[in-house]
CSV table of C-alpha atoms and ligand atoms in Angstrom, one decimal:
chain,number,residue,atom,x,y,z
J,1,MET,CA,-14.9,17.5,-12.6
J,2,THR,CA,-11.7,15.9,-12.0
J,3,ARG,CA,-10.4,13.3,-14.8
J,4,TRP,CA,-8.3,10.3,-13.4
J,5,LEU,CA,-5.6,8.3,-14.8
J,6,VAL,CA,-4.5,5.7,-12.5
J,7,THR,CA,-1.9,3.2,-13.5
J,8,GLY,CA,-1.0,-0.1,-12.1
J,9,ALA,CA,-4.8,-0.3,-12.5
J,10,GLY,CA,-4.7,-4.2,-12.4
J,11,GLY,CA,-3.0,-4.3,-8.5
J,12,MET,CA,-4.9,-4.6,-5.6
J,13,LEU,CA,-4.7,-1.0,-4.7
J,14,GLY,CA,-5.3,0.3,-8.1
J,15,THR,CA,-8.3,-2.1,-8.5
J,16,ASP,CA,-10.0,-0.5,-5.5
J,17,LEU,CA,-9.1,3.1,-6.6
J,18,VAL,CA,-10.4,2.7,-9.8
J,19,ALA,CA,-13.8,1.6,-8.6
J,20,THR,CA,-14.0,4.1,-5.7
J,21,VAL,CA,-13.3,7.0,-8.0
J,22,ALA,CA,-16.2,5.7,-10.8
J,23,SER,CA,-18.4,5.0,-7.8
J,24,ARG,CA,-18.4,8.9,-7.4
J,25,GLY,CA,-19.4,9.4,-10.7
J,26,GLU,CA,-15.8,10.9,-11.7
J,27,PRO,CA,-14.1,10.1,-14.9
J,28,VAL,CA,-11.3,7.5,-14.5
J,29,THR,CA,-9.2,5.7,-17.0
J,30,GLY,CA,-7.7,2.4,-15.2
J,31,MET,CA,-4.6,1.3,-17.4
J,32,ASP,CA,-3.0,-2.2,-16.3
J,33,ARG,CA,0.4,-3.1,-17.0
J,34,ALA,CA,-0.4,-4.4,-20.4
J,35,GLY,CA,-2.1,-1.1,-21.1
J,36,LEU,CA,1.0,0.8,-19.8
J,37,ASP,CA,4.1,-0.3,-18.7
J,38,VAL,CA,5.5,2.8,-16.7
J,39,THR,CA,9.3,2.1,-17.8
J,40,ASP,CA,8.2,2.7,-21.2
J,41,ALA,CA,9.0,6.7,-21.1
J,42,ALA,CA,7.2,6.9,-24.9
J,43,ALA,CA,4.2,5.4,-23.9
J,44,VAL,CA,3.7,7.4,-20.7
J,45,THR,CA,4.4,10.5,-22.4
J,46,ASP,CA,1.8,9.4,-25.1
J,47,ALA,CA,-0.8,8.1,-22.3
J,48,ILE,CA,-0.8,11.5,-20.4
J,49,ALA,CA,-0.9,13.8,-23.6
J,50,ARG,CA,-3.9,11.9,-25.1
J,51,GLY,CA,-5.6,11.0,-21.7
J,52,ARG,CA,-5.2,14.8,-20.4
J,53,PRO,CA,-5.8,13.9,-16.9
J,54,ASP,CA,-5.8,16.2,-14.0
J,55,VAL,CA,-4.4,13.8,-11.8
J,56,VAL,CA,-2.6,10.8,-12.3
J,57,VAL,CA,-2.2,8.1,-9.2
J,58,ASN,CA,0.4,5.4,-9.6
J,59,CYS,CA,-0.5,2.5,-8.3
J,60,ALA,CA,2.0,0.5,-10.3
J,61,ALA,CA,5.0,-1.0,-8.7
J,62,TRP,CA,7.5,-3.8,-8.1
J,63,THR,CA,5.9,-5.5,-4.7
J,64,ALA,CA,7.9,-8.4,-4.6
J,65,VAL,CA,10.1,-7.4,-1.6
J,66,ASP,CA,12.0,-10.8,-1.2
J,67,ASP,CA,12.6,-10.9,-5.1
J,68,ALA,CA,14.1,-7.2,-5.0
J,69,GLU,CA,17.1,-8.3,-3.1
J,70,VAL,CA,18.5,-10.4,-5.8
J,71,ALA,CA,16.9,-8.2,-8.8
J,72,GLU,CA,17.3,-4.7,-7.7
J,73,GLU,CA,18.1,-3.1,-11.0
J,74,ARG,CA,14.7,-4.5,-12.3
J,75,ALA,CA,12.8,-3.2,-9.3
J,76,LEU,CA,14.2,0.1,-9.7
J,77,ALA,CA,13.6,0.2,-13.2
J,78,VAL,CA,9.5,0.1,-11.9
J,79,ASN,CA,9.7,1.9,-8.6
J,80,GLY,CA,12.7,4.7,-9.6
J,81,PRO,CA,12.8,5.4,-13.4
J,82,GLY,CA,9.3,4.3,-14.3
J,83,VAL,CA,8.3,7.1,-11.7
J,84,ALA,CA,10.5,9.5,-13.0
J,85,ASN,CA,8.7,9.0,-16.6
J,86,LEU,CA,5.3,9.7,-15.1
J,87,ALA,CA,6.7,12.8,-13.5
J,88,ALA,CA,8.3,14.0,-16.7
J,89,ALA,CA,5.1,13.4,-18.2
J,90,CYS,CA,2.8,15.5,-15.7
J,91,ALA,CA,5.4,18.2,-15.5
J,92,ARG,CA,4.7,18.5,-19.2
J,93,SER,CA,1.0,18.0,-19.1
J,94,GLY,CA,0.3,19.8,-16.2
J,95,ALA,CA,-1.4,17.2,-14.5
J,96,ARG,CA,-0.8,16.6,-10.5
J,97,LEU,CA,1.0,13.1,-9.6
J,98,VAL,CA,0.0,11.4,-6.4
J,99,GLN,CA,2.7,8.3,-6.2
J,100,VAL,CA,1.7,5.6,-3.8
J,101,SER,CA,4.9,4.5,-1.5
J,102,THR,CA,5.5,2.5,1.8
J,103,ASP,CA,6.8,2.3,5.4
J,104,TYR,CA,9.8,0.3,3.9
J,105,VAL,CA,11.5,3.9,3.2
J,106,PHE,CA,12.3,4.1,6.9
J,107,ALA,CA,14.5,1.8,8.9
J,108,GLY,CA,11.8,0.4,10.9
J,109,ASP,CA,13.5,0.7,14.5
J,110,ALA,CA,11.8,3.8,15.9
J,111,SER,CA,9.8,3.4,19.4
J,112,ARG,CA,7.5,6.2,17.9
J,113,PRO,CA,5.5,6.7,14.7
J,114,TYR,CA,7.4,8.0,12.0
J,115,ALA,CA,6.5,11.4,11.1
J,116,GLU,CA,6.2,12.5,7.2
J,117,ASP,CA,9.5,14.3,7.4
J,118,ASP,CA,11.5,12.3,9.1
J,119,VAL,CA,14.7,10.9,7.5
J,120,PRO,CA,14.4,7.8,5.4
J,121,ALA,CA,16.8,4.9,5.7
J,122,PRO,CA,15.8,2.3,3.9
J,123,ARG,CA,17.2,-1.3,4.8
J,124,THR,CA,15.9,-3.2,1.7
J,125,ALA,CA,16.4,-3.3,-1.8
J,126,TYR,CA,12.5,-2.6,-1.9
J,127,GLY,CA,13.0,0.3,0.3
J,128,ARG,CA,15.7,1.8,-1.8
J,129,THR,CA,13.8,1.8,-5.0
J,130,LYS,CA,10.7,3.1,-3.8
J,131,LEU,CA,12.8,6.0,-1.9
J,132,ALA,CA,14.0,6.8,-5.5
J,133,GLY,CA,10.4,7.0,-6.7
J,134,GLU,CA,9.8,9.5,-3.8
J,135,ARG,CA,12.4,11.5,-4.8
J,136,ALA,CA,11.6,11.8,-8.5
J,137,VAL,CA,8.3,12.8,-7.7
J,138,LEU,CA,9.2,15.5,-5.0
J,139,GLY,CA,12.1,16.8,-6.9
J,140,GLN,CA,10.5,16.7,-10.4
J,141,LEU,CA,6.9,18.0,-9.2
J,142,PRO,CA,7.8,20.4,-6.3
J,143,GLY,CA,4.4,22.6,-6.8
J,144,SER,CA,2.1,19.3,-7.9
J,145,GLY,CA,3.6,15.7,-6.5
J,146,TYR,CA,2.2,14.1,-3.5
J,147,VAL,CA,3.6,11.1,-2.4
J,148,VAL,CA,1.3,8.8,-0.1
J,149,ARG,CA,3.1,6.3,1.8
J,150,THR,CA,1.0,3.4,3.3
J,151,ALA,CA,1.7,0.0,4.7
J,152,TRP,CA,0.2,-3.4,5.9
J,153,LEU,CA,-2.4,-3.6,2.8
J,154,TYR,CA,-5.2,-5.9,2.6
J,155,GLY,CA,-7.9,-6.2,0.2
J,156,ALA,CA,-10.1,-8.1,-1.9
J,157,HIS,CA,-8.5,-8.1,-5.3
J,158,GLY,CA,-5.0,-9.5,-4.4
J,159,PRO,CA,-2.9,-12.0,-2.4
J,160,ASN,CA,-2.5,-10.4,1.3
J,161,PHE,CA,-2.0,-11.2,4.7
J,162,VAL,CA,-5.9,-11.3,5.7
J,163,ARG,CA,-6.8,-13.6,3.0
J,164,THR,CA,-3.8,-15.9,3.8
J,165,MET,CA,-5.0,-16.3,7.2
J,166,ILE,CA,-8.8,-16.8,6.2
J,167,LYS,CA,-7.4,-19.9,4.0
J,168,LEU,CA,-5.0,-21.2,6.8
J,169,GLU,CA,-7.6,-21.0,9.3
J,170,ASP,CA,-9.7,-23.5,7.0
J,171,GLN,CA,-6.5,-25.9,6.3
J,172,ARG,CA,-4.4,-26.2,9.8
J,173,PRO,CA,-5.4,-26.6,13.4
J,174,THR,CA,-2.7,-24.2,14.5
J,175,VAL,CA,-0.8,-21.2,12.9
J,176,ASP,CA,2.6,-19.4,13.8
J,177,VAL,CA,2.5,-15.9,13.4
J,178,VAL,CA,5.4,-13.4,14.4
J,179,ASP,CA,4.6,-11.4,17.1
J,180,ASP,CA,7.6,-8.9,17.1
J,181,GLN,CA,6.8,-6.6,14.0
J,182,HIS,CA,4.3,-3.7,15.0
J,183,GLY,CA,2.2,-1.9,12.3
J,184,GLN,CA,-0.8,-0.6,10.8
J,185,PRO,CA,-3.2,-3.0,9.0
J,186,THR,CA,-4.7,-1.1,6.4
J,187,TRP,CA,-7.7,-1.7,3.8
J,188,THR,CA,-6.9,-0.5,0.2
J,189,VAL,CA,-10.3,1.2,-0.1
J,190,ASP,CA,-9.5,3.3,3.0
J,191,VAL,CA,-6.4,4.1,1.3
J,192,ALA,CA,-8.5,4.8,-2.1
J,193,ARG,CA,-10.9,7.1,-0.3
J,194,GLN,CA,-7.8,9.2,1.3
J,195,ILE,CA,-6.3,9.7,-1.8
J,196,ILE,CA,-9.6,11.0,-3.3
J,197,ALA,CA,-10.0,13.2,-0.1
J,198,LEU,CA,-6.3,14.6,-0.8
J,199,VAL,CA,-7.0,15.3,-4.3
J,200,HIS,CA,-10.0,17.2,-3.5
J,201,SER,CA,-8.5,19.1,-0.9
J,202,THR,CA,-6.4,22.3,-0.7
J,203,ALA,CA,-3.4,20.0,0.2
J,204,ALA,CA,0.2,21.3,-0.2
J,205,PRO,CA,2.3,19.2,-2.3
J,206,GLY,CA,4.5,16.7,-0.6
J,207,ILE,CA,4.5,13.7,1.8
J,208,TYR,CA,1.2,12.1,3.6
J,209,HIS,CA,0.7,8.9,5.6
J,210,ALA,CA,-2.5,6.9,4.4
J,211,THR,CA,-2.8,3.8,6.9
J,212,SER,CA,-5.1,3.1,10.0
J,213,SER,CA,-4.7,4.5,13.2
J,214,GLY,CA,-3.6,2.4,16.1
J,215,GLN,CA,-1.5,-0.3,15.8
J,216,THR,CA,-1.1,-4.3,16.2
J,217,THR,CA,1.4,-7.2,15.3
J,218,TRP,CA,0.8,-9.4,12.7
J,219,PHE,CA,0.1,-12.0,15.7
J,220,GLY,CA,-2.4,-9.7,16.8
J,221,LEU,CA,-4.0,-9.2,13.3
J,222,ALA,CA,-4.4,-13.2,13.0
J,223,ARG,CA,-6.2,-13.5,16.1
J,224,GLU,CA,-8.4,-10.7,15.2
J,225,ILE,CA,-9.5,-12.5,11.9
J,226,PHE,CA,-9.7,-15.9,13.9
J,227,ALA,CA,-12.2,-14.1,16.1
J,228,LEU,CA,-14.2,-12.8,13.1
J,229,LEU,CA,-14.3,-16.4,11.3
J,230,GLY,CA,-15.7,-17.7,14.7
J,231,ALA,CA,-12.5,-19.7,15.1
J,232,ASP,CA,-10.6,-19.9,18.4
J,233,PRO,CA,-8.1,-17.1,18.7
J,234,ALA,CA,-5.9,-19.3,20.8
J,235,ARG,CA,-5.2,-21.4,17.6
J,236,VAL,CA,-3.0,-18.7,16.6
J,237,ARG,CA,0.6,-18.8,18.4
J,238,PRO,CA,3.1,-16.4,18.6
J,239,ILE,CA,6.6,-16.5,17.0
J,240,PRO,CA,9.7,-14.1,16.6
J,241,SER,CA,10.6,-13.0,13.4
J,242,SER,CA,14.1,-15.0,14.1
J,243,ALA,CA,12.2,-18.2,13.6
J,244,LEU,CA,10.9,-17.0,9.8
J,245,PRO,CA,14.2,-15.9,8.2
J,246,ARG,CA,13.5,-13.9,4.8
J,247,PRO,CA,15.6,-12.6,2.3
J,248,ALA,CA,14.5,-9.1,3.0
J,249,PRO,CA,14.4,-7.9,6.8
J,250,ARG,CA,11.2,-6.8,8.1
J,251,PRO,CA,10.8,-3.7,9.7
J,252,ALA,CA,10.2,-4.4,13.5
J,253,TYR,CA,8.1,-1.0,14.0
J,254,SER,CA,6.2,0.5,10.5
J,255,VAL,CA,4.0,2.7,12.5
J,256,LEU,CA,3.3,5.9,10.7
J,257,GLY,CA,2.2,9.3,12.4
J,258,HIS,CA,-0.9,11.2,10.5
J,259,GLY,CA,0.2,14.8,11.2
J,260,ALA,CA,0.2,15.9,8.1
J,261,TRP,CA,-3.6,15.5,7.4
J,262,ALA,CA,-4.2,18.6,9.7
J,263,GLY,CA,-3.0,20.8,6.9
J,264,PRO,CA,-5.8,20.4,4.7
J,265,GLY,CA,-8.1,19.7,7.5
J,266,VAL,CA,-8.7,15.9,5.8
J,267,PRO,CA,-9.3,13.2,8.9
J,268,PRO,CA,-6.7,10.3,9.0
J,269,ILE,CA,-8.1,6.9,8.3
J,270,GLY,CA,-9.4,5.2,11.5
J,271,GLU,CA,-8.7,2.6,13.5
J,272,TRP,CA,-7.4,-0.6,12.0
J,273,ARG,CA,-9.8,-3.1,13.8
J,274,THR,CA,-13.0,-1.2,13.0
J,275,ALA,CA,-11.6,-0.8,9.5
J,276,LEU,CA,-11.0,-4.6,9.4
J,277,HIS,CA,-14.9,-5.5,10.3
J,278,ARG,CA,-16.0,-3.4,7.5
J,279,ALA,CA,-14.0,-5.0,5.2
J,280,PHE,CA,-14.2,-8.5,6.5
J,281,PRO,CA,-17.3,-9.8,4.6
J,282,GLY,CA,-15.7,-8.7,1.2
J,283,LEU,CA,-12.4,-10.3,1.9
J,284,LEU,CA,-14.1,-13.5,3.0
J,285,ALA,CA,-16.4,-13.6,-0.1
J,286,ALA,CA,-13.2,-13.0,-2.6
J,287,GLN,CA,-11.2,-15.8,-0.7
J,288,ARG,CA,-14.2,-18.3,-1.0
J,289,ALA,CA,-14.3,-17.3,-4.4
J,290,ALA,CA,-10.7,-17.9,-5.1
J,291,GLY,CA,-10.9,-21.1,-3.1
J,292,VAL,CA,-13.8,-22.8,-5.5
J,293,ALA,CA,-12.1,-21.4,-8.4
J,294,GLY,CA,-8.5,-22.6,-7.5
P,1,NAP,N1,0.8,-4.4,-0.5
P,1,NAP,C1,1.2,-3.7,0.6
P,1,NAP,O1,1.1,-4.0,1.4
P,1,NAP,C2,1.9,-2.3,0.6
P,1,NAP,C3,2.4,-1.9,1.4
P,1,NAP,C4,2.9,-0.3,1.3
P,1,NAP,C5,2.9,0.2,0.4
P,1,NAP,N2,2.6,-0.8,-1.0
P,1,NAP,C6,2.3,0.4,-2.4
P,1,NAP,O2,1.0,0.5,-2.6
P,1,NAP,C7,1.2,0.3,-4.3
P,1,NAP,C8,0.1,-0.7,-4.6
P,1,NAP,O3,0.4,-2.1,-4.4
P,1,NAP,P1,-0.2,-3.3,-4.3
P,1,NAP,O4,-0.6,-3.7,-3.0
P,1,NAP,O5,-1.6,-3.0,-5.0
P,1,NAP,O6,0.3,-4.1,-5.3
P,1,NAP,P2,0.2,-4.9,-6.3
P,1,NAP,O7,-0.9,-5.4,-6.4
P,1,NAP,O8,1.2,-5.7,-6.7
P,1,NAP,O9,0.1,-4.2,-7.8
P,1,NAP,C9,1.1,-3.2,-8.2
P,1,NAP,C10,0.6,-3.3,-9.9
P,1,NAP,O10,1.8,-2.9,-10.2
P,1,NAP,C11,1.9,-3.5,-12.0
P,1,NAP,N3,3.1,-3.5,-12.5
P,1,NAP,C12,4.5,-4.0,-12.3
P,1,NAP,N4,5.2,-3.5,-13.2
P,1,NAP,C13,4.8,-2.6,-13.8
P,1,NAP,C14,5.1,-1.4,-14.9
P,1,NAP,N5,6.5,-1.8,-15.1
P,1,NAP,N6,4.3,-0.8,-15.4
P,1,NAP,C15,2.9,-0.7,-15.0
P,1,NAP,N7,2.5,-1.7,-14.0
P,1,NAP,C16,3.3,-2.3,-13.5
P,1,NAP,C17,1.6,-5.0,-11.4
P,1,NAP,O11,1.6,-5.7,-12.5
P,1,NAP,P3,1.8,-7.5,-12.6
P,1,NAP,O12,0.9,-7.9,-11.7
P,1,NAP,O13,1.6,-7.7,-14.1
P,1,NAP,O14,3.3,-7.5,-12.4
P,1,NAP,C18,0.8,-4.9,-10.6
P,1,NAP,O15,-0.4,-4.8,-10.9
P,1,NAP,C19,2.5,0.0,-4.4
P,1,NAP,O16,3.0,1.4,-5.0
P,1,NAP,C20,3.2,-0.6,-3.3
P,1,NAP,O17,4.5,0.0,-3.2
P,1,NAP,C21,1.8,-2.0,-0.9
């Protein structure tokens, strides 16, 4: 039976990955930041040597995209050398390593889905740091390193766009949402299941894209959320990104292709709208619980 170690287990994806692996009856150790800081090389070596996992999945990351613009070195320490620490420890122990990465490694100006082997060209500090992590894994673990890129994540265990829209629908008569950024809203539970399928397949080491199929804009996603809430979708109004300037420019086009899954014969994640409908009751419950607590 596969023994799992999940780092960043206190985060939105890490929480769902640990729960999904555990629900299959597989032994999994989840380590949150307090339990294992990936920038501490000695602690990483020790955790992997003691735990003797077959596979390590790194869900730990500096994910504050705008803050990274003014703190790139600190973001890099987690997303670059932190990942290299894990790769070095896995190389010593023989464990496979799955590194979770992002659409932000691409320029975001394409007009067709990014393939796994398209040339990265990050336009943000966050994207540069995440690319450093990818390179550490692929360079140090050519026979046992996997990069799983995802994007536009939502889940029950962290702040995200879907939960924000549930809150705003309750608080505001109208909501303005950008309509010129294209991507694939993706449920953390689907990414967890995809990582599990990858680990249990004969997949070659390398890069895989774990996003929903299809595509929409943040505006399109917000309208779908309002409809799911029984609210009038016309209360969501489209605006251009230029009306909402941010320190880190957001990619206009973040759609990722799924061709690599054909190799191991693993079906890609399904259509984004279907996933949202499945996830929604849990997201609503989590947001309502947070609202009551807050
Ligand atoms: N969210 C998205 O839309 C999205 C899109 C594309 C890719 N991704 C990638 O998906 C992965 C999971 O993201 P997420 O959405 O679950 O983010 P998240 O909720 O922010 O989780 C990241 C976790 O990493 C922890 N962490 C930060 N620095 C650490 C360190 N030095 N050592 C150990 N843990 C550390 C954080 O702890 P603290 O909270 O205590 O700092 C947090 O619990 C990341 O690799 C991210 O780049 C996310």
